[in-house]
Coordinates of C-alpha atoms in Angstrom, one line a residue:
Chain A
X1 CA 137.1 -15.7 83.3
X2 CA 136.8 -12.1 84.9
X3 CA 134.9 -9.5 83.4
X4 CA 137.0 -6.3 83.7
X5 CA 135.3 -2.8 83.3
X6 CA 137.7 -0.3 81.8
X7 CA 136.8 3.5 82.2
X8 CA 137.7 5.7 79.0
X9 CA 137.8 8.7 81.4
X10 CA 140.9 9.7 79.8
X11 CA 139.8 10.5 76.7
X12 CA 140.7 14.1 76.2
X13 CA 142.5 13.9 72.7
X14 CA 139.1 12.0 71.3
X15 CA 137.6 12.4 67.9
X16 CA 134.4 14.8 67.6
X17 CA 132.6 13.6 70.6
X18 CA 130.8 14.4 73.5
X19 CA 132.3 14.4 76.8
X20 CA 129.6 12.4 78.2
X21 CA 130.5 9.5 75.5
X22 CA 134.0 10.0 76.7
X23 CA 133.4 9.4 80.0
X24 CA 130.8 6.5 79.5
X25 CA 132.4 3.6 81.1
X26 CA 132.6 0.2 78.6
X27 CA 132.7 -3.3 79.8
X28 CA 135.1 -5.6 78.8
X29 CA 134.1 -9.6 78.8
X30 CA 137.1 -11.7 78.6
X31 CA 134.6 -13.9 77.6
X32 CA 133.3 -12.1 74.6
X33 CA 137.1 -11.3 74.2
X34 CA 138.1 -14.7 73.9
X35 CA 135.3 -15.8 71.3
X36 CA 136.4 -12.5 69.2
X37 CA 140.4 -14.0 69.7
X38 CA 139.4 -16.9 68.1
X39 CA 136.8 -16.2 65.5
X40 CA 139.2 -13.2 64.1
X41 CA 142.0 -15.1 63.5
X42 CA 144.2 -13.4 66.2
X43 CA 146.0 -16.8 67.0
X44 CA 146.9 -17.1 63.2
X45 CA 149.9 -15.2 63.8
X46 CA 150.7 -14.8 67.3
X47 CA 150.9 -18.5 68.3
X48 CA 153.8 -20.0 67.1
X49 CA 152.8 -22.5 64.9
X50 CA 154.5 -26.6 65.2
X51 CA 154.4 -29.5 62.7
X52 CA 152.1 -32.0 64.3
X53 CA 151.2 -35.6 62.6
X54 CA 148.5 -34.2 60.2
X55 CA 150.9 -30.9 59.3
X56 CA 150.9 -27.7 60.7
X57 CA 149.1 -26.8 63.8
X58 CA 149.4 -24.2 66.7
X59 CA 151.2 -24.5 69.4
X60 CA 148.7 -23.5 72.5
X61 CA 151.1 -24.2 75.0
X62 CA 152.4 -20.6 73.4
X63 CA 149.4 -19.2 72.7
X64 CA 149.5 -15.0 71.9
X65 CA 153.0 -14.6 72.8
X66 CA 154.0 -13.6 69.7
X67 CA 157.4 -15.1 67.6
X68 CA 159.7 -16.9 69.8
X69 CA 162.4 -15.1 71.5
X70 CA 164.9 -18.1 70.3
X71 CA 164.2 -19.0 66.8
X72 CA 166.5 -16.5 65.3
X73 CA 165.6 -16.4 62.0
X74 CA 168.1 -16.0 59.3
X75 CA 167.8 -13.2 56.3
X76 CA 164.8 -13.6 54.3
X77 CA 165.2 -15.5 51.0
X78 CA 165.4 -13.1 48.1
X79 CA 162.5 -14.4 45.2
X80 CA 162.9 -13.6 41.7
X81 CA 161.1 -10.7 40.1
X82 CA 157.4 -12.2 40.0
X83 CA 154.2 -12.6 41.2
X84 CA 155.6 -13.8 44.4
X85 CA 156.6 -10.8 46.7
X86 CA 156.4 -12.5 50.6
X87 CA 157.2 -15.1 52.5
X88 CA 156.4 -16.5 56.0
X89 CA 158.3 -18.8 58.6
X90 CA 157.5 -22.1 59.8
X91 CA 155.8 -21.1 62.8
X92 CA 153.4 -18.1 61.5
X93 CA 155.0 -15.6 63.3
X94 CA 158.0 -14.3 61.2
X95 CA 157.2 -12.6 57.2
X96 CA 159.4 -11.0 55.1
X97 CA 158.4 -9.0 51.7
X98 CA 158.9 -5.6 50.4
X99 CA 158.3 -3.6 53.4
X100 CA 161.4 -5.5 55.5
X101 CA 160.6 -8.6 58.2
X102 CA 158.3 -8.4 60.7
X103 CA 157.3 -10.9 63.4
X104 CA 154.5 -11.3 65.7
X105 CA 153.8 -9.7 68.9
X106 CA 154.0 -10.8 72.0
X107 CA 149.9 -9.9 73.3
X108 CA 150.5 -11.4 76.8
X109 CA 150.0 -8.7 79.6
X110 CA 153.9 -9.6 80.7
X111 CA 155.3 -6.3 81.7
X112 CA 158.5 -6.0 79.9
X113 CA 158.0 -8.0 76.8
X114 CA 154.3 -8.4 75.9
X115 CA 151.6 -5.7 76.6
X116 CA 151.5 -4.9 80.6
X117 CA 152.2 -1.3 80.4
X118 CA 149.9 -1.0 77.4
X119 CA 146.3 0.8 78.6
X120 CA 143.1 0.7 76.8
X121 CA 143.6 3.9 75.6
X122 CA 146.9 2.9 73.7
X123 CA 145.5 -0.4 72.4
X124 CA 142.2 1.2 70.8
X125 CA 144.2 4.0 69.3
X126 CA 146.7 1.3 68.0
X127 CA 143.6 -0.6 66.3
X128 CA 142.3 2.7 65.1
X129 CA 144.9 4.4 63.9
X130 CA 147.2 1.3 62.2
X131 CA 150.2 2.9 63.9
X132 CA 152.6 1.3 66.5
X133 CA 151.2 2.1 70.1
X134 CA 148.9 4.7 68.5
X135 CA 151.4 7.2 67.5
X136 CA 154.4 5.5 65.8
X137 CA 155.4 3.9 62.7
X138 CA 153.3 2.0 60.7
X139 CA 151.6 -1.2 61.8
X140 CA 153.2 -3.8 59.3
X141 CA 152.2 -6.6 57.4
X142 CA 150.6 -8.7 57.5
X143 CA 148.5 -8.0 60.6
X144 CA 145.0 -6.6 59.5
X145 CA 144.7 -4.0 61.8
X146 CA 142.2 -2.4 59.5
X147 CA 139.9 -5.0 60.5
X148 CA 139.6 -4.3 64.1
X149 CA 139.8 -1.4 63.7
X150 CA 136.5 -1.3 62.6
X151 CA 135.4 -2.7 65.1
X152 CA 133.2 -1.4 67.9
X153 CA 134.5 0.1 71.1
X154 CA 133.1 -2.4 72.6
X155 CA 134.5 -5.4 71.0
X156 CA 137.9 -3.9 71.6
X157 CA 137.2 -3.8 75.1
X158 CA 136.1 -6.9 75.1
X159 CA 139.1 -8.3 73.0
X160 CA 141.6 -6.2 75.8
X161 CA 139.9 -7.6 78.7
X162 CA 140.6 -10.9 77.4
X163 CA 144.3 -9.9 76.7
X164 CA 144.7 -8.8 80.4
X165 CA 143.3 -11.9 81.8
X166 CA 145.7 -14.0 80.2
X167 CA 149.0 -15.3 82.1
X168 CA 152.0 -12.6 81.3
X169 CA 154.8 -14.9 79.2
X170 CA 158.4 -13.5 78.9
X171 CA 159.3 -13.8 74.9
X172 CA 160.8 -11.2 74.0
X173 CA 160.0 -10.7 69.9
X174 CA 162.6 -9.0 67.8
X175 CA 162.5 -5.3 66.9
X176 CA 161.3 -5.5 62.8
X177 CA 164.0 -5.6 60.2
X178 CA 163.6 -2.7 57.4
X179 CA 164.1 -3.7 53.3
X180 CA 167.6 -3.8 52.5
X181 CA 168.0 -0.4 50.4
Chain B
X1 CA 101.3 19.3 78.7
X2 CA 103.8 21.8 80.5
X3 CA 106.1 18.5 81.1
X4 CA 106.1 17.5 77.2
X5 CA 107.3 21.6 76.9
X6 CA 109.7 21.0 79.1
X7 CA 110.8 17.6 77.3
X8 CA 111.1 19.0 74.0
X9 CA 113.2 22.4 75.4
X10 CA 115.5 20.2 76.9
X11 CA 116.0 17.8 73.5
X12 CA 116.6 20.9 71.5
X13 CA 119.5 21.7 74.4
X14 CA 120.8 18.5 74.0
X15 CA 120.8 19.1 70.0
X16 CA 122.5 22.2 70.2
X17 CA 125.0 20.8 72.7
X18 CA 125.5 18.2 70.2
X19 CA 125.8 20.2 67.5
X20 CA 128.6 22.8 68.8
X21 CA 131.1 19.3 68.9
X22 CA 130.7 18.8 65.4
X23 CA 133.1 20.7 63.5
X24 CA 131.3 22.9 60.6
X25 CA 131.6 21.9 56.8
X26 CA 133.5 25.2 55.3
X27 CA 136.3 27.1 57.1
X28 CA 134.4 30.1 56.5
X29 CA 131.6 28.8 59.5
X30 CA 134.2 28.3 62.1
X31 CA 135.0 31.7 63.0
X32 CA 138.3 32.5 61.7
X33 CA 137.6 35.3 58.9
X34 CA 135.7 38.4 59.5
X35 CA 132.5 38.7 57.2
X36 CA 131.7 35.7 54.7
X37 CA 135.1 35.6 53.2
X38 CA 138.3 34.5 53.1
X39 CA 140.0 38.2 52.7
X40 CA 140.1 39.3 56.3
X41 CA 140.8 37.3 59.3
X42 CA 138.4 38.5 62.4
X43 CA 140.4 40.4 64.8
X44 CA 139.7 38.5 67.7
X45 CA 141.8 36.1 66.3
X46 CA 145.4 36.4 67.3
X47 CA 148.3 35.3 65.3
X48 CA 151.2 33.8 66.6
X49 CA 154.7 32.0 65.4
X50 CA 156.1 29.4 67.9
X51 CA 160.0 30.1 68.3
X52 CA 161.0 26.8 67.4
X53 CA 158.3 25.5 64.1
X54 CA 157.2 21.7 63.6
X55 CA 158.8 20.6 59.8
X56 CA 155.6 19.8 57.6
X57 CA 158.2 19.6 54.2
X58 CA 158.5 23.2 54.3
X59 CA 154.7 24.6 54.1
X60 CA 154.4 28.1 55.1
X61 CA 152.0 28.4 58.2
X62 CA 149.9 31.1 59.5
X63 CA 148.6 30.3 63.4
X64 CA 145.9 32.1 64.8
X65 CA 143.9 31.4 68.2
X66 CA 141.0 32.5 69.7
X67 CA 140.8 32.5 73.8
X68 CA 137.4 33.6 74.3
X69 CA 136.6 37.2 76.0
X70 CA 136.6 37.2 79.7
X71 CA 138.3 34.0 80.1
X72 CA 141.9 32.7 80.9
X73 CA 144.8 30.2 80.4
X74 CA 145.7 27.9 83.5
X75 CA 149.2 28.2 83.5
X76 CA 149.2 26.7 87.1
X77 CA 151.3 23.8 85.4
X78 CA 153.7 26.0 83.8
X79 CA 154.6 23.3 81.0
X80 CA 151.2 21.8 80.3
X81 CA 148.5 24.9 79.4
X82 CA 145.4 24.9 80.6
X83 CA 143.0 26.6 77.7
X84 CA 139.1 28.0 78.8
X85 CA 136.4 26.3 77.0
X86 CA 135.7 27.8 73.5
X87 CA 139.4 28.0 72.6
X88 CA 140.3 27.9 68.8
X89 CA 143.2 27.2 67.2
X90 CA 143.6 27.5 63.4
X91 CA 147.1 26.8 61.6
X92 CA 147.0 27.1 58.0
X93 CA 149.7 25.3 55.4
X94 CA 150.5 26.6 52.1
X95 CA 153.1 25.1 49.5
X96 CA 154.4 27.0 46.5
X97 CA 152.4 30.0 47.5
X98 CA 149.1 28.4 47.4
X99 CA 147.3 27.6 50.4
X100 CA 146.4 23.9 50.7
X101 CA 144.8 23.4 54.4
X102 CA 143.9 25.2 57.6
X103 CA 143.4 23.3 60.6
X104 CA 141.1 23.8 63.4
X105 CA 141.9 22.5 67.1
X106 CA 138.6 23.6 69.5
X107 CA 138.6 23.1 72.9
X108 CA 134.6 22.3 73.0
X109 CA 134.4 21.5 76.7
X110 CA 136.0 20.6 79.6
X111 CA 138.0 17.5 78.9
X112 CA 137.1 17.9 74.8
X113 CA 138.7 18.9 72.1
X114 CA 137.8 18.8 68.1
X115 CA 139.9 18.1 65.5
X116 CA 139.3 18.8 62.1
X117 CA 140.6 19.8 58.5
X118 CA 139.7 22.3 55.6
X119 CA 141.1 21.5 52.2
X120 CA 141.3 24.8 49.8
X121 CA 139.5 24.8 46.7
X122 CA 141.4 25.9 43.7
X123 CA 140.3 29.0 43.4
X124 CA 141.7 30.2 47.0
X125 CA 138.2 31.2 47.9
X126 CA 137.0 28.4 51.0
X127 CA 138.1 25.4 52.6
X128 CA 135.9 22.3 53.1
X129 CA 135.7 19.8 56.2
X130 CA 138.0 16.9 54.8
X131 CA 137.0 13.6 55.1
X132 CA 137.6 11.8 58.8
X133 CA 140.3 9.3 57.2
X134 CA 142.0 12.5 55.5
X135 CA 142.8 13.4 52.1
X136 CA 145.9 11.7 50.3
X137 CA 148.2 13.4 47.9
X138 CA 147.1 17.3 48.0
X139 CA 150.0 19.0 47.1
X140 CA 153.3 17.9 45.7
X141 CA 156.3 19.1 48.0
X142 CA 159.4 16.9 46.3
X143 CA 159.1 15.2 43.2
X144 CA 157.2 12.4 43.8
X145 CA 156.4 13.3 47.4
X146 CA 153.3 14.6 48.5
X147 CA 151.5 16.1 51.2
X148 CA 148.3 14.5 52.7
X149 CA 145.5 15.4 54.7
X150 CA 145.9 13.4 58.1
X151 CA 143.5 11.5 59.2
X152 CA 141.6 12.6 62.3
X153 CA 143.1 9.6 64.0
X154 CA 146.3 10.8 63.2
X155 CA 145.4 14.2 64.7
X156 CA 144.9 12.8 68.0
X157 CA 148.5 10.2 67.2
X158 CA 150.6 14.0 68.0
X159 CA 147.7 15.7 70.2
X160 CA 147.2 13.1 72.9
X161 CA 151.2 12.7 73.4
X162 CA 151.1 15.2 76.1
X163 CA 147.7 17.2 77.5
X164 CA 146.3 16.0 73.8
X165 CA 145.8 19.8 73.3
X166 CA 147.4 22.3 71.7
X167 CA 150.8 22.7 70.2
X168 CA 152.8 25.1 69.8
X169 CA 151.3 27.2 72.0
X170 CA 153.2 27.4 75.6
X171 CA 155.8 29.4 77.3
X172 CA 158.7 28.2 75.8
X173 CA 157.4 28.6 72.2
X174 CA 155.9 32.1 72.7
X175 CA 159.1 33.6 75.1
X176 CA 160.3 36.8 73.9
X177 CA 163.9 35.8 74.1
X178 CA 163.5 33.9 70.7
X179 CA 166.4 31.7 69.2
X180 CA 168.0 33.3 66.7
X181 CA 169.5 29.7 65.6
X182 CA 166.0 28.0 65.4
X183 CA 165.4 26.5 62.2
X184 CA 162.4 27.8 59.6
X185 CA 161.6 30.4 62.7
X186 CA 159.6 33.2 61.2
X187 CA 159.9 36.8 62.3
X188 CA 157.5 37.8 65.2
X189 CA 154.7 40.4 63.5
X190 CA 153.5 43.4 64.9
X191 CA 150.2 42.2 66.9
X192 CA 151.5 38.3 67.2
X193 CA 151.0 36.9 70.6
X194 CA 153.5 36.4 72.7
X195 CA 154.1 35.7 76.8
X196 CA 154.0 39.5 76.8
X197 CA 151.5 40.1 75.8
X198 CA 149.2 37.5 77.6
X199 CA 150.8 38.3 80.6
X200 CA 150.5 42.5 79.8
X201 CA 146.1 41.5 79.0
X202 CA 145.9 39.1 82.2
X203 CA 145.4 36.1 80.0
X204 CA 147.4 33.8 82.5
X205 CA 146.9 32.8 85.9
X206 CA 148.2 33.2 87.8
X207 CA 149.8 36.6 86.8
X208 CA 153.6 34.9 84.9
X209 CA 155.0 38.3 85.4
X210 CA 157.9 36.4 85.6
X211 CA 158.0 35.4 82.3
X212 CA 158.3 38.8 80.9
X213 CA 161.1 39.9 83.6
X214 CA 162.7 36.8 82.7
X215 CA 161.8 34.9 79.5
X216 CA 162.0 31.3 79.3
X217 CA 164.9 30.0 77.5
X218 CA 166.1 26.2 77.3
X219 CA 169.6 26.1 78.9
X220 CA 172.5 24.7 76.5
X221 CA 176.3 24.8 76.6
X222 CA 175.9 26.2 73.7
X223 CA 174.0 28.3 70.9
X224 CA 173.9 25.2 68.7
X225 CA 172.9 23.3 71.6
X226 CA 169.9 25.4 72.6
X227 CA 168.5 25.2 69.0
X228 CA 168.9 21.5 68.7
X229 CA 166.9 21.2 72.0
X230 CA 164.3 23.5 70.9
X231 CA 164.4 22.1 67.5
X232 CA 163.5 18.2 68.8
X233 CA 161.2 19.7 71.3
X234 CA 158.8 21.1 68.9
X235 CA 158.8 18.1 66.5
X236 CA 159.2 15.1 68.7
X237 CA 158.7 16.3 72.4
X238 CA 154.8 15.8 71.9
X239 CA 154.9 12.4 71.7
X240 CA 158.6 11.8 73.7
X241 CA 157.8 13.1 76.8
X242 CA 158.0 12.0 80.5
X243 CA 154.0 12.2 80.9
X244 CA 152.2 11.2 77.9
X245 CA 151.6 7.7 76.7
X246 CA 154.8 7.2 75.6
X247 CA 156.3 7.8 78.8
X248 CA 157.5 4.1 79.7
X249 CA 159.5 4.3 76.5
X250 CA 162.5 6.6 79.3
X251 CA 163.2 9.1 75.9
X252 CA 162.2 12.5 76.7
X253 CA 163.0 15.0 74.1
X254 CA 160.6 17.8 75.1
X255 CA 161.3 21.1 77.0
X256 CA 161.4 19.7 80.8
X257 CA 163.1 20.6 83.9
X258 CA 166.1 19.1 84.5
X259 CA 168.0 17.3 82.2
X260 CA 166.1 14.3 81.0
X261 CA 167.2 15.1 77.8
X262 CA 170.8 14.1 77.8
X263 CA 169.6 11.4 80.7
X264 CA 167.1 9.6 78.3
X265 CA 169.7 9.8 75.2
X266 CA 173.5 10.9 75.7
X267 CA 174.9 7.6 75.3
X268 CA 171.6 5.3 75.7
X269 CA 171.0 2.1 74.0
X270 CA 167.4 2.4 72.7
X271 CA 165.2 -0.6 71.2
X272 CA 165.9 0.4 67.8
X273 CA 169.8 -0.2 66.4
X274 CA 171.2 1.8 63.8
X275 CA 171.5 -0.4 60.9
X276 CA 174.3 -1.2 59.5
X277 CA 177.0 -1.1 62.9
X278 CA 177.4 -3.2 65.4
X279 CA 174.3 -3.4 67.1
X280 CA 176.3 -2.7 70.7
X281 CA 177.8 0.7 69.0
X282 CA 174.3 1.8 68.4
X283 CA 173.2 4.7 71.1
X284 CA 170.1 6.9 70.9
X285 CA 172.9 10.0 70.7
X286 CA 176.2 8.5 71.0
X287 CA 178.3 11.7 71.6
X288 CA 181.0 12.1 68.7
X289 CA 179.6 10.1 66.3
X290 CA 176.1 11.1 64.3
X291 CA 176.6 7.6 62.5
X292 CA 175.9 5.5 65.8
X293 CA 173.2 7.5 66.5
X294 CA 169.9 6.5 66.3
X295 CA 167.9 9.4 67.0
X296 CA 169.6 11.3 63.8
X297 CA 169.5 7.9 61.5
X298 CA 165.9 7.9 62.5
X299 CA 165.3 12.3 61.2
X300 CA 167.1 10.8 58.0
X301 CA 164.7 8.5 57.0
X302 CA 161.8 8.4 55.2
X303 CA 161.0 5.1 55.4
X304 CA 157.7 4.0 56.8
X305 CA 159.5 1.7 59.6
X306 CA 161.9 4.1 61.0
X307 CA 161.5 7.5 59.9
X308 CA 160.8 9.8 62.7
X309 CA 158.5 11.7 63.1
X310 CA 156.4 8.8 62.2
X311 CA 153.9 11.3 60.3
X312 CA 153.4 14.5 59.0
X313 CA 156.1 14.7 57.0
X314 CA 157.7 12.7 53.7
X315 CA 161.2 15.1 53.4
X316 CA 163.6 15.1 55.7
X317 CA 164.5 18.5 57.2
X318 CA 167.8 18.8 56.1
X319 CA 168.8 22.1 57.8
X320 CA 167.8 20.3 61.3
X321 CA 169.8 17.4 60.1
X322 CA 173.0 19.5 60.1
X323 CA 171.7 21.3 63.3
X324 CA 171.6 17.8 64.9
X325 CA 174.8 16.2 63.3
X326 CA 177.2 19.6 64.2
X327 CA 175.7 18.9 67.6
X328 CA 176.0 15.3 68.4
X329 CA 179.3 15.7 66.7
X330 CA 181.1 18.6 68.1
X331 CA 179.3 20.0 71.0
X332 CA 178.0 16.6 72.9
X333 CA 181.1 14.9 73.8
X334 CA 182.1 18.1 76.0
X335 CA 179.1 19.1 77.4
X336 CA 176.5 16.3 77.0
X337 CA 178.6 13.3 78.3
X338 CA 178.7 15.1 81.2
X339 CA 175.5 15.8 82.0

């Protein structure tokens, strides 16, 4: 595992703070990263999940690359008015309720599908803020976003340099699908 | 003895340093009025009106900034601003005549800036610091819509698209040669800043003399075109630019040399497909035809996954919708395809 050391130098749109906090370089352990990974429940959602012989389990040999590029998945099932209001696919990755279908990201540092043109900067605002790259739409269900982003500065740079160590994978997840009107 | 002096002068430094980046709990404290009211605002304070307003749901804004005596703007990038240190920016929002927050964007030093929020009190008499995760549902601007205090996260989701500083505020927004066809402009106000005036008190460097002789204008084919450029400049350029964050996304919709505009979008397939076509009709501007087009599908909504701008707003500006439609419709597919 590397350690990586990430700079927040580039900090100039921060939150009532002092310059000298913005500049304050953090350290990112991929090791740390990869204990908060799987304590937090990252790999819930963003491995594909397979049926193995005692049910379903994830599928490591995809591990954080988000739903898979080729399972097309057909229109969500319409429930009946109820207490029921979501479903999920088979593999974890795909959900459908009333805010439209959304599926998984790809959290490998691959350059055109996953997060390789991502900085820090953009992933701890995207944590903070809930929004897509820090400045778009919402982040949807059912990823808790709110939970990391309480989290300290430096577990996200911990949890982003073990993102950036891992081997880029090409899977290219579909754009999310909004409520039928 | 002498050093413990010395110890404790420089803590209470570092306590007043610290204490200038916080931003102070009533509006009243932050410099904007003259005297301990609300009645007068401090004549150091300049007003201004950008050419080409953001849409917040049709609030009524009053701008003023504060550049800081002896000091100037860095205009040496002529489309990213420089400001001196001590720079204040105050924009406040009022619906149905009743004022409902002022904003306050400070440059504190070099390479910070503060963001923070007053909400009114009923009686029109002081604003309070909001809350850092904002205020929902202050004032209701549709039926069943509401405006909300944004978070200071969100703040920084606009202000870090570009320089992460001001908006609003540039050459373009303050030229003299103001569109007549921009939508919700206000009239410019005897004593408003404009590049005139900075360049007339020696507030730029270098000296934009320039800018008065010839005042910056976005080119178009036509008047309809120059307001719909102006128009998604102001309320999407911040974040759709070619040198913010959002850069590797290739859609620039702010006021740039060249023309990245009609580059990034005249007949470009983006990530996101209109719904509801074929997804290979679906263009970012698809010249001719507003329906393909998924920058205008995208001002329609108001739905959390697509509407753009992502925030800030929960009506759709439907004067700029027109402005947009008449101009992807009858102006793009004889001047824009060609571009």
């Amino acid at each position: 595992m590397k350690t990586t050391w990430i700079a927040i130098a580039a900090l100039a749109a921060a939150l009532p703070a002092t310059a000298s906090e913005e500049l304050k370089p953090v350290r990112g352990s991929a090791e740390r990263g990869a204990y908060i990974v799987r304590t937090r429940g990252c790999n819930d959602c963003h491995t594909p999940w397979k049926m193995g012989p005692k049910g379903p389990e994830m599928d490591m040999s995809r591990a954080l690359t988000g739903h898979p590029q080729d399972l097309v998945m057909p229109p969500a099932p319409k429930l009946p008015e109820g207490p029921w209001v979501w479903v999920g696919g088979a593999t974890n990755t795909a959900f459908a309720g009333p805010w439209g279908t959304s599926f998984a990201a790809n959290l490998t540092p691959d350059m055109e599908t996953g997060l390789g043109k991502w900085t820090f900067e953009t992933f701890k605002q995207t944590m903070r803020t809930g929004r897509h790259e820090g400045q778009g739409r919402p982040i949807l269900p059912p990823m808790p976003y709110f939970m990391l982003g309480a989290a300290t500065d430096e577990d996200l740079a911990d949890l982003w340099a073990y993102l950036r160590s891992l081997e880029p994978v090409r899977n290219k997840v579909p754009q999310p699908i909004e409520p039928a009107e | 003895m002498r050093a413990r002096s010395i110890l404790a002068a420089l803590a209470g430094v570092a306590a007043l340093g610290a204490a200038t980046t916080q931003p102070p709990q009533r509006l009243t404290e932050t410099g904007l009025y003259a005297g301990r009211g609300t009645a007068v605002v401090d004549a150091r304070n300049r007003p201004f009106s950008p050419q080409y307003p953001l849409w917040t749901d049709g609030a009524v804004k009053s701008r003023w900034i504060f550049i800081p005596d002896g000091t100037t703007i860095d205009t040496t990038d002529p489309f990213r601003w420089s400001f001196p240190v001590g720079t204040k920016l105050w924009k406040e929002f009022a619906f149905g005549g009743k004022k409902v927050e002022t904003r306050l964007v400070w440059k504190t030093g070099q390479d910070a800036w503060l963001f923070a929020s007053y909400v009114w009190n009923d009686e029109q008499s002081e604003a309070y610091l909001a809350p850092e995760e904002g205020v929902p549902n202050v004032a209701e601007v549709a039926p069943g819509r509401f405006h909300s205090i944004p978070a200071r996260t969100d703040c920084v989701a606009c202000h870090r698209g570009g320089k992460g500083e001001s908006l609003g505020f540039d050459a373009l927004q303050l030229s003299d040669d103001r569109d007549p066809a921009a939508p919700h402009a206000e009239p410019l106000r005897p004593g408003m800043v404009t590049l005139r005036s900075l360049v007339d008190e020696g507030r730029l460097v270098p000296d934009r003399r320039e800018w008065v002789e010839h005042p910056p204008r976005i080119e178009a084919a036509t008047p309809r075109e120059r307001a719909a450029l102006g128009y998604l400049a102001a309320n999407c350029g911040a974040c759709h630019n070619s040198h913010g964050p959002l850069a590797r996304l290739g859609l620039v919709l702010a006021h740039e040399p060249g023309s990245a505009v009609f580059r990034s979008t005249v007949d470009v397939a983006g990530i996101y497909a209109v719904p509801g076509i074929a997804p290979e009709r679906s263009r970012r501007i698809a010249p001719g035809a507003p329906e393909n087009s998924a920058l205008l599908h995208r001002m329609k909504s108001r739905r959390p996954m697509s509407q753009m701008p992502p925030l800030g707003t929960v009506v759709a500006d439907a004067e700029a919708i027109e402005l947009i439609r008449g101009w992807i419709a009858d102006d793009l597919p004889a001047s824009g395809a060609a571009r």
